[in-house]
Each structure stands twice: as structure tokens, then as C-alpha cells.
Coordinates of C-alpha atoms and ligand atoms in Angstrom, one line a residue:
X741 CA 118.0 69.8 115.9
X742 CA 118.5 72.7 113.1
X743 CA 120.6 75.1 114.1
X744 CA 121.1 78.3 112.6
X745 CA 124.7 79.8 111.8
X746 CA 124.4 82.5 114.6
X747 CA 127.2 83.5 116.9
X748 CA 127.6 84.2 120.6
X749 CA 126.7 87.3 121.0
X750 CA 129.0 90.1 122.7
X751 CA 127.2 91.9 125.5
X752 CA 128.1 95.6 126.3
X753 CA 126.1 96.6 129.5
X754 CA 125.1 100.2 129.5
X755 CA 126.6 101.9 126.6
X756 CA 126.5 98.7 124.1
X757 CA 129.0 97.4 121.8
X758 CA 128.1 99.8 119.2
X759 CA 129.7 102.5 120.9
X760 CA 132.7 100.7 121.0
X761 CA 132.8 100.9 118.1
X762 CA 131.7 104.4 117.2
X763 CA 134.9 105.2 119.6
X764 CA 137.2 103.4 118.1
X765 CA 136.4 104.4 114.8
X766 CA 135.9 108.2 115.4
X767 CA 139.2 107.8 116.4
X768 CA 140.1 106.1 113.1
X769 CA 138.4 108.5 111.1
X770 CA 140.3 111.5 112.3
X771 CA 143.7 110.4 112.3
X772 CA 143.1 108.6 108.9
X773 CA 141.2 111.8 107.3
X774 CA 144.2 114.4 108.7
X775 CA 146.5 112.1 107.1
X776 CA 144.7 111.8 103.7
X777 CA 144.0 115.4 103.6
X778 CA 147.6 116.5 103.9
X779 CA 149.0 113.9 102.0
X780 CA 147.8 115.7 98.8
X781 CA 148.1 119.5 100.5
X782 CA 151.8 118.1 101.2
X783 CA 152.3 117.6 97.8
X784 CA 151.0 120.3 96.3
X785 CA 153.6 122.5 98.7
X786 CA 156.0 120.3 97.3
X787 CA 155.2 121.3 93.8
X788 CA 155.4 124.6 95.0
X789 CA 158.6 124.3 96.9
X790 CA 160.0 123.3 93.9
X791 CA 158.6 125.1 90.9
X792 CA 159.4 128.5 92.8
X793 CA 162.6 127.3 94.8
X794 CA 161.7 128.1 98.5
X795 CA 163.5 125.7 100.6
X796 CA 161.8 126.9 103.5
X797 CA 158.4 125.0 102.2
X798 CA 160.2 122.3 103.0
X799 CA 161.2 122.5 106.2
X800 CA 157.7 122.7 106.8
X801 CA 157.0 119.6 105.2
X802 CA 159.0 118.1 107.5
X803 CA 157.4 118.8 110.9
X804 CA 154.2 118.0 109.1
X805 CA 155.2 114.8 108.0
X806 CA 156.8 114.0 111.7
X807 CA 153.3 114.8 113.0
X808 CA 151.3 112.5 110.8
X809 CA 154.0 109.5 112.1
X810 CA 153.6 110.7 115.2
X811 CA 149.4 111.5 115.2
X812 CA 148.1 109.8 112.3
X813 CA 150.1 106.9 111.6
X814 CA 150.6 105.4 115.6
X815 CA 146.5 106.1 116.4
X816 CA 145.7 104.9 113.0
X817 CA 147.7 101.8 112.8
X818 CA 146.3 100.8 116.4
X819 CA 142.6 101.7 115.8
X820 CA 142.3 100.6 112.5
X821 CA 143.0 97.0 113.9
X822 CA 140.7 97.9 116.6
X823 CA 137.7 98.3 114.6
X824 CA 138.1 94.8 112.7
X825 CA 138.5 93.3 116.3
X826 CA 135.4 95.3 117.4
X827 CA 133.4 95.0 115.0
X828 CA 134.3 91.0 114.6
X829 CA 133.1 89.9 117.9
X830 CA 130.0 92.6 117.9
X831 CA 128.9 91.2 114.6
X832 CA 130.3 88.4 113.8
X833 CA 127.7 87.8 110.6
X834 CA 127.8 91.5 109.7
X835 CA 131.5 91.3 108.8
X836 CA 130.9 88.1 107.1
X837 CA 128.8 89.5 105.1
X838 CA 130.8 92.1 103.9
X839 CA 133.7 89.8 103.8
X840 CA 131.8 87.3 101.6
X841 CA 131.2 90.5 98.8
X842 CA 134.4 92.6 99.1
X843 CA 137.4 90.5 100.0
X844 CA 139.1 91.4 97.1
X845 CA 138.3 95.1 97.7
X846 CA 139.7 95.0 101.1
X847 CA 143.4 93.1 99.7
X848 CA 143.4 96.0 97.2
X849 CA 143.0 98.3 100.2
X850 CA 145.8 96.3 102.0
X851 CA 147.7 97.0 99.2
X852 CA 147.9 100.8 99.2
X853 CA 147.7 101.2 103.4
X854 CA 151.2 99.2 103.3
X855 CA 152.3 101.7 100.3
X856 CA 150.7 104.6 102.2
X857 CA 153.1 103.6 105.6
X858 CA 156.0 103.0 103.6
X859 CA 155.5 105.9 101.4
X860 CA 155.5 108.4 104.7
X861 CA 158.8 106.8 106.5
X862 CA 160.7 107.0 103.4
X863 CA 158.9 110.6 102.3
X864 CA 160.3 111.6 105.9
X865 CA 163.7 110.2 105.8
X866 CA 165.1 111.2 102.1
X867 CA 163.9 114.6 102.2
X868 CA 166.9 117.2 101.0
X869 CA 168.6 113.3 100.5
X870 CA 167.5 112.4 97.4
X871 CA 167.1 114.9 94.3
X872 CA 164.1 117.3 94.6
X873 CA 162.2 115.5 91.1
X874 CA 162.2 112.2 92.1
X875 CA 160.9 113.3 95.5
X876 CA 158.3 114.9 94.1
X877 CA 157.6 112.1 92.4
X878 CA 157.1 110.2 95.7
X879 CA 154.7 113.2 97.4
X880 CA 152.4 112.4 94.3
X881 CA 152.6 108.6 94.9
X882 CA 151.6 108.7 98.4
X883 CA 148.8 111.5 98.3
X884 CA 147.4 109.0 95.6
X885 CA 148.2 106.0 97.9
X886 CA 146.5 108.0 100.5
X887 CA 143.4 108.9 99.1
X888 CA 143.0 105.3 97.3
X889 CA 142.4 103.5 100.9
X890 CA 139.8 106.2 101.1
X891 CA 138.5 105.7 97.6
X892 CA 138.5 101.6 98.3
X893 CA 136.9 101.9 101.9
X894 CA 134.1 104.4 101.2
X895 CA 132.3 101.5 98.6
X896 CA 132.3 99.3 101.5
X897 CA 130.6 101.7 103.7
X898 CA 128.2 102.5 101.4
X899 CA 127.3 99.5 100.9
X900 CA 126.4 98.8 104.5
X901 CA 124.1 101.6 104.5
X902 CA 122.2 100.1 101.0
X903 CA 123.4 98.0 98.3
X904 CA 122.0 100.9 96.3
X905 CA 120.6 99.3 93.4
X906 CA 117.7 96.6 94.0
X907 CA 120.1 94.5 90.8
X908 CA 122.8 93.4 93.1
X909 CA 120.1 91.3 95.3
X910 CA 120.0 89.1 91.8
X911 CA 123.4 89.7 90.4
X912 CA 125.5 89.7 93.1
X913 CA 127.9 91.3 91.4
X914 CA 131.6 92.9 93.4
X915 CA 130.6 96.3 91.2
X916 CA 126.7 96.8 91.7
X917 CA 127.7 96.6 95.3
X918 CA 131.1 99.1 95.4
X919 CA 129.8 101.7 92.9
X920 CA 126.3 102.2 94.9
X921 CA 123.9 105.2 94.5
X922 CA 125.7 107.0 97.1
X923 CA 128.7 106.3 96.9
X924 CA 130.5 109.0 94.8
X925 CA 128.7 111.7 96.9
X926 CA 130.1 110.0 100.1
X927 CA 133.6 109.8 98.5
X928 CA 133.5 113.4 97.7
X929 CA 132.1 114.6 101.0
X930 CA 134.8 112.8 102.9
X931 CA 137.4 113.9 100.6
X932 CA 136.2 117.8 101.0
X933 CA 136.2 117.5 104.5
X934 CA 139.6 116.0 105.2
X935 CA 141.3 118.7 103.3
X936 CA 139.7 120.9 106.3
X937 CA 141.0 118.7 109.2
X938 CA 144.8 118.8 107.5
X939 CA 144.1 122.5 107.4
X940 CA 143.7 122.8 111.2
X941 CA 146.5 121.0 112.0
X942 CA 148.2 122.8 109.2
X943 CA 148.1 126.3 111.0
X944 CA 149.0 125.1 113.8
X945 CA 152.4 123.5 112.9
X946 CA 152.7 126.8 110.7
X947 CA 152.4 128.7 113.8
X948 CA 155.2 126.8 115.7
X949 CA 157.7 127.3 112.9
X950 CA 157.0 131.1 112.9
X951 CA 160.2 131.6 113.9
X952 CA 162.3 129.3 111.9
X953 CA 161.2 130.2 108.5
X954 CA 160.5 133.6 106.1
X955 CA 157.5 135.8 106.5
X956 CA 156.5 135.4 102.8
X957 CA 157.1 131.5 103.3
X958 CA 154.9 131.5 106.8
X959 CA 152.2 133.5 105.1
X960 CA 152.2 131.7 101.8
X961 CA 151.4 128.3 104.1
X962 CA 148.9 129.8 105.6
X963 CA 147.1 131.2 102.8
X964 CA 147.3 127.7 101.4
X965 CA 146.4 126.0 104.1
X966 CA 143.4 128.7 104.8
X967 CA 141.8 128.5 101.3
X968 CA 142.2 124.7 100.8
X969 CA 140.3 124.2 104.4
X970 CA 137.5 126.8 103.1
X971 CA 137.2 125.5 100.0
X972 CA 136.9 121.5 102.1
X973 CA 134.5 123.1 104.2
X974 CA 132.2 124.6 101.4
X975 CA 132.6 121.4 99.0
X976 CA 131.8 119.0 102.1
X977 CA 128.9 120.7 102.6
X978 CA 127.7 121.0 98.8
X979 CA 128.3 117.1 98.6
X980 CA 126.4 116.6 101.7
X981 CA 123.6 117.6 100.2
X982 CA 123.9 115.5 97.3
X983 CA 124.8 112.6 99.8
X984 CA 121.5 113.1 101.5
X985 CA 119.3 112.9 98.4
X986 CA 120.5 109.2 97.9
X987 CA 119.6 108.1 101.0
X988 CA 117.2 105.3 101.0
X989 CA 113.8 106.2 102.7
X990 CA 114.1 104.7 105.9
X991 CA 117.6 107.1 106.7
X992 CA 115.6 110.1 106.2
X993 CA 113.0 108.8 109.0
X994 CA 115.5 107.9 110.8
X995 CA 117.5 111.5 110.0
X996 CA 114.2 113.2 111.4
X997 CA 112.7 111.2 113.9
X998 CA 115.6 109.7 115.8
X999 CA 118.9 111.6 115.6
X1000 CA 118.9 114.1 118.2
X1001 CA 119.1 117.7 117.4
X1002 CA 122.5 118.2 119.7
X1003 CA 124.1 116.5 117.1
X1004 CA 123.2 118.6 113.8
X1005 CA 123.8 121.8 116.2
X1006 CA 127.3 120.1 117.5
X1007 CA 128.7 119.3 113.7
X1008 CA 126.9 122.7 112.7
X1009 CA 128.5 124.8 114.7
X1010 CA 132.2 123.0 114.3
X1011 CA 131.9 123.6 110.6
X1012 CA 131.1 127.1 111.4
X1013 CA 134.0 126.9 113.8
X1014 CA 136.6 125.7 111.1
X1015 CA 135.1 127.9 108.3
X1016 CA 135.6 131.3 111.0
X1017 CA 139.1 130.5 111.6
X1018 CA 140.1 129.8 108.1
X1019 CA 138.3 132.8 107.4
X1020 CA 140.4 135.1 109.6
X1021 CA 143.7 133.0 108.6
X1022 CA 143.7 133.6 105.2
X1023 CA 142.8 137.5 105.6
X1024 CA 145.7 137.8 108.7
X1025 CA 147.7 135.4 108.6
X1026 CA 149.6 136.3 111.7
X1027 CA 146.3 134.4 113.1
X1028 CA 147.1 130.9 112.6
X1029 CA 147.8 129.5 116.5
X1030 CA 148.4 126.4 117.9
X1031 CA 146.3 126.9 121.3
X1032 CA 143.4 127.2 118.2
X1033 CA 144.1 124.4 116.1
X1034 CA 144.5 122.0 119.0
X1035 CA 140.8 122.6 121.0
X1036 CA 139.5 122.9 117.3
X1037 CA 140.9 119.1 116.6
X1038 CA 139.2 117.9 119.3
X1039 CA 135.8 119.5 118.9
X1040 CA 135.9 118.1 115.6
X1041 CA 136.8 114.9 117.1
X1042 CA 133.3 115.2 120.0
X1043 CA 130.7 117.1 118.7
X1044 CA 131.9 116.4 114.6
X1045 CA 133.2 113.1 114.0
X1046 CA 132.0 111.1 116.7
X1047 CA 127.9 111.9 116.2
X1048 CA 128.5 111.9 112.1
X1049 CA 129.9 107.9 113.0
X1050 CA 126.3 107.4 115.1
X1051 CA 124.5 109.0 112.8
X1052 CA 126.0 106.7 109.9
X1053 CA 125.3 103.7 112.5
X1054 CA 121.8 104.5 112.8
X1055 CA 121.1 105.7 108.9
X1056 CA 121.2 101.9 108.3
X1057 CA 119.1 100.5 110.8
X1058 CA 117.5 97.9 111.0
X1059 CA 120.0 96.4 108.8
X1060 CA 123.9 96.3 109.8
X1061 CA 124.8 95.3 106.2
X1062 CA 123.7 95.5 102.6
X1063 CA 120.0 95.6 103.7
X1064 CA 119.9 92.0 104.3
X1065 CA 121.0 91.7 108.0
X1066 CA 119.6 92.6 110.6
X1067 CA 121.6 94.6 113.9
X1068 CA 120.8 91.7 115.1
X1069 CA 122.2 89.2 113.0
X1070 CA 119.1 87.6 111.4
X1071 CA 119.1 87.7 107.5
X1072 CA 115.3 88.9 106.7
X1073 CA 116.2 88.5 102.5
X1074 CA 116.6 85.7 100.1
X1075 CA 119.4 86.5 97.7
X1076 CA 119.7 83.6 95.2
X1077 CA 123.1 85.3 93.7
X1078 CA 125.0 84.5 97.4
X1079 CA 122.8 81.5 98.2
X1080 CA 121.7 83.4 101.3
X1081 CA 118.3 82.2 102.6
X1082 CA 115.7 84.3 104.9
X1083 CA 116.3 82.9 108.1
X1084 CA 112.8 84.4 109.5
X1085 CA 110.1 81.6 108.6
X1086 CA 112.5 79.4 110.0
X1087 CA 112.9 80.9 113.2
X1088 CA 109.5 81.4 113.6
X1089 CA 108.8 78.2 113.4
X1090 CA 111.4 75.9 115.3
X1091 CA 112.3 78.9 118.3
X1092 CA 114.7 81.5 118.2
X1093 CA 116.6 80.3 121.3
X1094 CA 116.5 76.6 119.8
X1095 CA 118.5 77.4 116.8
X1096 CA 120.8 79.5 118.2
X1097 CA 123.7 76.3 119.2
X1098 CA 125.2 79.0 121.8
X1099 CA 122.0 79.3 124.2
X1100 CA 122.0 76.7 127.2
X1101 CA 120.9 73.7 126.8
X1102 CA 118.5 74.4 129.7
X1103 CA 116.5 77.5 128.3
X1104 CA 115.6 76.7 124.8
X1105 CA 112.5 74.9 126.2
X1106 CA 110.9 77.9 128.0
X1107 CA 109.2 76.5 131.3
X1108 CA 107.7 78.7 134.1
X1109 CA 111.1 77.9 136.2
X1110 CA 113.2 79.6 133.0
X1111 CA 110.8 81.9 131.7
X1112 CA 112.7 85.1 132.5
X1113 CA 116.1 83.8 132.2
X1114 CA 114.6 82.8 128.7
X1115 CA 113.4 86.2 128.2
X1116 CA 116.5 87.6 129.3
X1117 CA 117.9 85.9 126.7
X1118 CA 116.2 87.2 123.9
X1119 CA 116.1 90.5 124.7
X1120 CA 120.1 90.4 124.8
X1121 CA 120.1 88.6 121.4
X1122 CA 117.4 90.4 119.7
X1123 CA 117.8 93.8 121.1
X1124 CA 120.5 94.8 122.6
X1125 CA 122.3 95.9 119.5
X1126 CA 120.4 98.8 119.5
X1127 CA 119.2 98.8 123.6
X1128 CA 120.4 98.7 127.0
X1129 CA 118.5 95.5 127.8
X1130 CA 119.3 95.4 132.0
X1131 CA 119.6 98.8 132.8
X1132 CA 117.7 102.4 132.9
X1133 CA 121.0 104.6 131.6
X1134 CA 123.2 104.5 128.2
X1135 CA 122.0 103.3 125.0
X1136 CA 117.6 103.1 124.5
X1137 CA 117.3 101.8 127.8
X1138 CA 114.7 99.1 127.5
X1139 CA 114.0 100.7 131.0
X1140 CA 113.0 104.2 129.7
X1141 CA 111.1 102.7 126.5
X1142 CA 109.2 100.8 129.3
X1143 CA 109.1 103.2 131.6
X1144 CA 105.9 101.8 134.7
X1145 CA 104.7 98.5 132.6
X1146 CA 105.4 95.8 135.6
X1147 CA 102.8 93.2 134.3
X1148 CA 103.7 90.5 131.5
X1149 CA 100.4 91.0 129.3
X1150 CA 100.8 94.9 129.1
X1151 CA 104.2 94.0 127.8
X1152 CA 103.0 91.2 125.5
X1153 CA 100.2 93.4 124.4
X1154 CA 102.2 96.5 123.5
X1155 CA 104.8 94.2 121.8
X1156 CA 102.4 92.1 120.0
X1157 CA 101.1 94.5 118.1
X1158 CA 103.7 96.9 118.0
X1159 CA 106.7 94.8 117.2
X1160 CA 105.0 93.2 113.7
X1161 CA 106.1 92.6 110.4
X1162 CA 103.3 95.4 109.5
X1163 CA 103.8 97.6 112.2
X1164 CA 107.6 97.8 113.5
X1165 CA 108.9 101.2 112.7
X1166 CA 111.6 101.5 110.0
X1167 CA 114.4 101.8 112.0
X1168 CA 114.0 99.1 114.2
X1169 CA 113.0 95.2 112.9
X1170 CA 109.9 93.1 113.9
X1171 CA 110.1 90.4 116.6
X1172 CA 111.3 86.6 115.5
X1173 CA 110.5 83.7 117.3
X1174 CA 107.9 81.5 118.7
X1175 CA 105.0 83.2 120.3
X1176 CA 106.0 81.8 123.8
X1177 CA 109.4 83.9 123.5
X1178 CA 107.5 86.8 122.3
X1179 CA 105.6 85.7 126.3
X1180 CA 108.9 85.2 128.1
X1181 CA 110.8 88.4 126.7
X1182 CA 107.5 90.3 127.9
X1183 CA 107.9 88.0 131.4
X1184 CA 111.7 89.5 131.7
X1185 CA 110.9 93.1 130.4
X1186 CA 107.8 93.0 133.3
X1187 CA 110.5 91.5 135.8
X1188 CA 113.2 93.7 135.4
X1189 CA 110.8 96.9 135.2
X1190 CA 108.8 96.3 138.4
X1191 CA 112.7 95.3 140.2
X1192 CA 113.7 99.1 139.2
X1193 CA 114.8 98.8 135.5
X1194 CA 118.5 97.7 136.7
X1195 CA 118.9 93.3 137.1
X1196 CA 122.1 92.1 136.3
X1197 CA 123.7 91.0 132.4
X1198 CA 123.8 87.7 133.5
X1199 CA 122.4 84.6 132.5
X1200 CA 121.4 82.2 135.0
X1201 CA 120.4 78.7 134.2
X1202 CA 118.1 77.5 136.6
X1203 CA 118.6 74.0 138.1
X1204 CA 115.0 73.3 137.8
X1205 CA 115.1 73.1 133.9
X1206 CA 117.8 70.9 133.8
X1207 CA 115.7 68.9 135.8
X1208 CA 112.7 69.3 133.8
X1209 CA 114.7 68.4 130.9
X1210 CA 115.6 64.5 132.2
Ligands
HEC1073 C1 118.3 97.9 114.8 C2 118.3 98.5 116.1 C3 117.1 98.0 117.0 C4 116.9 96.8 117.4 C5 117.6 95.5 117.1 C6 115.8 96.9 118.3 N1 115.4 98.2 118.4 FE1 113.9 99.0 119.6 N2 114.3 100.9 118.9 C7 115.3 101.2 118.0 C8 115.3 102.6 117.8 C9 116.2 103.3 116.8 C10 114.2 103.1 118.5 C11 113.6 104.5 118.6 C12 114.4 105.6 118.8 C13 115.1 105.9 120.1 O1 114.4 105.8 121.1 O2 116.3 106.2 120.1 C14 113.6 102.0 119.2 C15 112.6 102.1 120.1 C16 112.0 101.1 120.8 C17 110.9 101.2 121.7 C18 110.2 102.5 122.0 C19 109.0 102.6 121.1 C20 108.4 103.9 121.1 O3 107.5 104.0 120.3 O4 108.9 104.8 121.8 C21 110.7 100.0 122.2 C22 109.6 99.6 123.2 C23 111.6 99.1 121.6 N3 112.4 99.8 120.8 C24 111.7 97.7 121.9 C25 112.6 96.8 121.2 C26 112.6 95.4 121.5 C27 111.7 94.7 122.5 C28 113.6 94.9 120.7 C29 114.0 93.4 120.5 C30 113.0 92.5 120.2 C31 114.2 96.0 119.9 N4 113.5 97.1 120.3 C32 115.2 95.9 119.0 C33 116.2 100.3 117.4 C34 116.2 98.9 117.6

């Protein structure tokens, strides 16, 4: 029997593994952009510290430095980790792909993350210990550091969303894929924006050394932290515009058609939120508070960061990878440069369930005994990376998209025509497998409907196939 090099496949009921994911890596993405933003605002107060000798500045380094170890570098260092382990077992060929392109690109990354945690323990430790020069000289080295993970990581990203250029499906070559179309206006937009996160948490560390430090020193940090965060703000936006333009076609239906408006309002109104207070800081000051930057950290954290990471899940759909798998793990592209093959004609022809070597034994011959189990089946390995498959709540629920069709054929006949190489939408892909599956996904869909839109995730082998199979 042909078997296919799929995976098991890692079933979240409800909310789906992709929000896992999102919630792990929202949580990356802020503690990682705070950190990369005021690694090079830190330095530039050091360069100030020292070209105008104000001691004070320092101090102030200090306590920001304690709360990037503290903050960034403990939440960071645990969900960074997390996402690789997440995303692993959620898509196991996803990561392969990306593995199979840019495992040098990720050992370069390696590279400066260790200097970047090294750099910010010894930064900490031999300030006023070591002359002022040579720790300067270290600032510099670990904003750099800092901003290279950034600079390394963004070309993967991108490169999920699109390989960019259609050359790297023949060349296959490590550049054509790192230095994609949007890639620079993704850098910079990230870039812009993390200097406005660092400024939050800026004025509010500036605010609880008030006391311990000089008026001029206070307000100078303030000022600096107020028109680097305006300036982020302004910048992120100008390069989000130039991000959107090189967004393949398919993002922009999906940007319109499937994003829901809460979210543009939410990250609209937290930019507006950040770009107010930064405002008001760098005309008073006295403003800057801590009861402010905190609930402002955490808004950007709900209604910024964590619907920017879905909406950069679902710009790339169908695909999870370089426009060449699918969210649901099937390749749908020759590319002769990797020796990767399209996996659909072959699927189509010997049964999806057959050559995938993790479905029982006893439902890859659909019989009217297994027929929903079988169904079952497909729908959690064909569509539940983008649906809730066995319930009415959480992510698409398959019983809200279905919402009152309790017989097979009306199934069968909505998905027949709808879910087709020519037809399926842009965001979602066409149906794979043997017309009989197409049958027995329509059989479960029909089941589970007319039982209330909520059966259980399990799958059930029934004895009766086993016996059909001797
Ligand atoms: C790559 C992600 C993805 C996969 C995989 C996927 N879908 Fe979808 N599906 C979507 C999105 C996105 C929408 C529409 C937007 C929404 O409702 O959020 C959608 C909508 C639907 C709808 C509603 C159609 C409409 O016009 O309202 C149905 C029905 C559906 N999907 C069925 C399926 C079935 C059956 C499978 C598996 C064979 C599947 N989907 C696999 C992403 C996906």
C-alpha cells in the first residue's frame, strides 16, 4: 500500500490548535518586540548618558534592563520554545517545510538570541563596573544582536505568507525565499512598532523612578521615550501600507471578506491609544504613569497583537507555508528545485484515509458500518485546521457553516460543487479524496448536525469493519 508522508494529526476541540498557537506567540511577540525596541532606545540613552555626563540616565538603564530579564527575557525564553513545540505537533509538515529551506537561517538566528541573552545579563551586571566606553560598546552590540533575531525571523515569516517571487518554485534558492516581496516592508513595520511598545513600558519605569532621579533627567527620558514611540507609531503605520500592497491576491480577499471588523477597530483604536498618550507625555511630561503604561501593555497585548497574529494566520490561507502546503498538510505544487511532488492526483486516486499510515486499519475501506466514523475522520484531517469539526462554538464551527442540513445528499450536494478545484474560495482549499469520502464526510457532517451540532472528538472503530475486513 502507498502511503503518503502525513502525520498524526493534533486535534484541538473547540478553539483548534491554531489558537494555541496564536496565544503562545502573541505572547512571544510582545515580550520579544519590548525587548528589541528598548534594546536600541537603551542604547541610544547610553550614548547620551555618556556624551553629556548624566549619571542619572543610568540608573534608569538599570531598572529597565532588570525589567526586560524579568518581563521579556523569562516569557520570552519559555514561549519562544513553546511555539516550536506547538507548532511541531500542529504541523508537523509545515515546519518541515520551512525547516527543509531555512535551517541555516534559523542557526544564524540561534546565534544572535544566545548573544542577545548573554549580552543583557552581562549589560546588567557590569554597569558603573566596567569603564563607561567599552560599555557602550556593549549597548550597541546587543541592540544589534537584538534586532538581528528580528531581521533573521521576519524572512521566515514572510515566506510562509508567499515565497514572493514565482523564481524560487524553480530555483529553490535560501535567498529568493528570505528576501521576499514583502519582506522589507514587514521588517520595517515590526521594527516601527516595537520602538512604541518599549516606549510604554518606558514611561512607566520613568514614572516609578520619579523620585530617585533629577527633574531635567526624568523629563529628558520622557521626552525620549515620547517621540521615539510617536515616531514608531507613525512609521508602523506608513510601512503598513506599503506591507499591504505586497500582499498576494488571495490576503486581500481574505483581509476583506473574512477578518472581522472588531479587529481593525481593536488595533485601530490601541494605536490611537499609544499615539494619545505619547502625545500628552512628550508635551507634560509629569504625565508619564505606571497605572497607564500597564492596562496600555495589555490592550496591546488583546485587541493589538493577538488579532494582528490571526490575521497573519489567515493572510496565508489555504496554504500554511510557502504557498505549497496546505493548513492541512497536503502539498497541492510540484517544485522540481526541492523534489517535492503534488500529492493531490495521488490522493485522489488511491483514498485519502488509505494513504494516510496513522488512520485505523479498520476505516480506510469505508463500509455503511464505518461510514461516519470515516467521515469523522476526514473532516478532523482535512478541516479542522481551520474548523471546529464536532462542535457548534470556537473556531468556524462546521456546526454554524451547516447550520439545519441533517440529510447526507444536501451535504454532498452543497460540497460537491462547492468544495472544487474551480470553485473553493481562495482562502480555503478544494476537497481531496475518493468520491466515497467526499460521501462519508457529508454522512458525518449530516450526523452530527441532525444530533445537535455537538458529537464527541473521538474516533471510534467499529467492530463490524474489522470484521468485514477478514
Ligand atoms: C485553510 C483553512 C481551511 C480549511 C482547511 C477548510 N476551511 Fe472551510 N472555511 C475556511 C474559511 C476561512 C472560511 C470562511 C470564513 C469564515 O467563516 O470564517 C470557511 C468557510 C467554510 C464554509 C462556509 C461556506 C460559506 O460560504 O459560508 C464551509 C461549508 C466550509 N468552510 C467547509 C469546509 C470543509 C468541509 C472543509 C474540509 C474539507 C474545510 N472547510 C476546510 C477555511 C478553511
Amino acid at each position: 500500500m502507498d502511503v503518503l508522508g502525513l502525520y498524526p494529526m493534533w486535534y484541538v476541540p473547540t478553539i483548534g490548535s491554531a489558537i494555541v498557537i496564536g496565544i503562545i506567540a502573541s505572547i512571544h511577540v510582545m515580550a520579544s518586540h519590548v525587548s528589541v525596541g528598548a534594546s536600541i532606545l537603551l542604547a541610544y540613552l547610553a550614548t547620551k548618558a555618556y556624551k553629556e555626563n548624566q549619571p542619572q540616565i543610568y540608573d534608569y538603564i538599570k531598572r529597565y534592563l532588570l525589567t526586560l530579564l524579568v518581563f521579556s527575557y523569562v516569557s520570552g525564553s519559555i514561549s519562544g520554545p513553546g511555539i516550536w513545540f506547538s507548532a511541531t505537533v500542529a504541523n508537523p509538515r509545515g515546519i518541515s517545510a520551512l525547516i527543509h529551506n531555512f535551517v541555516w537561517v534559523w542557526a544564524a538566528e540561534w546565534i544572535w538570541f544566545v548573544a542577545e541573552v548573554t549580552l543583557v545579563y552581562i549589560l546588567f551586571y557590569t554597569l558603573g563596573r566596567i569603564d563607561q566606553k567599552s560599555w557602550l560598546k556593549l549597548a550597541w552590540i546587543f541592540a544589534v544582536g537584538s534586532w538581528a533575531t528580528m531581521y533573521i525571523i521576519v524572512g521566515i515569516l514572510s515566506f510562509m505568507l508567499s515565497p514572493g517571487h514565482e523564481k524560487w518554485f524553480t530555483t529553490g534558492n535560501i535567498l529568493d525565499a528570505f528576501y521576499n516581496k514583502n519582506y522589507f516592508p514587514h521588517l520595517l513595520m515590526r521594527s516601527s512598532y516595537m520602538l512604541a511598545f518599549a516606549g510604554v513600558m518606558g514611561l512607566g519605569i520613568a514614572h516609578l523612578m520619579k523620585k530617585g532621579i533629577s527633574e531635567k533627567v526624568y523629563k529628558d527620558i520622557v521626552r525620549t521615550m515620547s517621540y521615539w514611540g510617536i515616531a514608531g507609531v507613525i512609521f508602523g503605520s506608513v510601512f503598513f501600507a506599503w506591507y499591504y500592497s505586497t500582499l498576494p491576491e488571495r490576503s486581500h480577499v481574505i483581509l476583506s471578506g473574512v477578518v472581522p471588523t472588531s479587529y481593525y477597530v481593536g488595533i485601530g483604536l490601541v494605536l490611537l491609544a499609544i499615539l494619545a498618550y505619547f502625545t500628552l507625555t512628550s508635551i507634560v511630561p509629569n504625565l508619564a504613569r505606571i497605572y497607564a503604561s500597564i492596562p496600555l501593555l495589555i490592550l496591546i497585548f488583546a485587541i493589538g497583537v493577538f488579532p494582528e497574529e490571526k490575521i497573519r494566520e489567515s493572510l496565508r490561507k489555504p496554504y500554511i507555508a510557502g504557498e505549497f502546503v496546505w493548513v492541512n498538510q497536503i502539498i497541492d505544487k510540484d517544485i522540481p528545485a526541492k523534489g517535492i511532488e503534488n500529492e493531490v492526483n495521488k490522493i485522489n486516486e488511491k483514498g485519502f484515509l488509505a494513504v494516510n499510515a496513522f488512520v485505523p486499519e479498520g476505516l480506510k475501506t469505508i463500509t455503511p458500518e464505518n461510514k461516519i466514523m470515516a467521515g469523522k475522520a476526514v473532516a478532523i484531517l482535512q478541516c479542522s485546521g481551520c474548523h471546529n469539526v464536532t462542535g457548534a462554538s470556537g473556531l468556524r464551527p462546521f456546526a454554524k457553516k451547516f447550520e439545519g442540513m441533517t440529510s447526507e445528499d444536501a451535504v454532498y450536494g452543497f460540497l460537491a460543487n462547492y468544495l472544487t478545484p474551480q470553485a473553493h474560495p481562495p482562502y480555503m482549499p478544494y476537497f481531496v479524496g475518493k468520491d466515497e469520502e467526499l460521501r462519508a464526510l457529508s454522512a458525518y457532517i449530516a450526523d452530527m448536525i441532525s444530533k445537535g451540532g455537538r458529537v464527541s472528538a473521538k474516533i471510534e472503530v467499529p467492530p463490524a469493519s474489522y470484521e468485514a475486513r477478514k
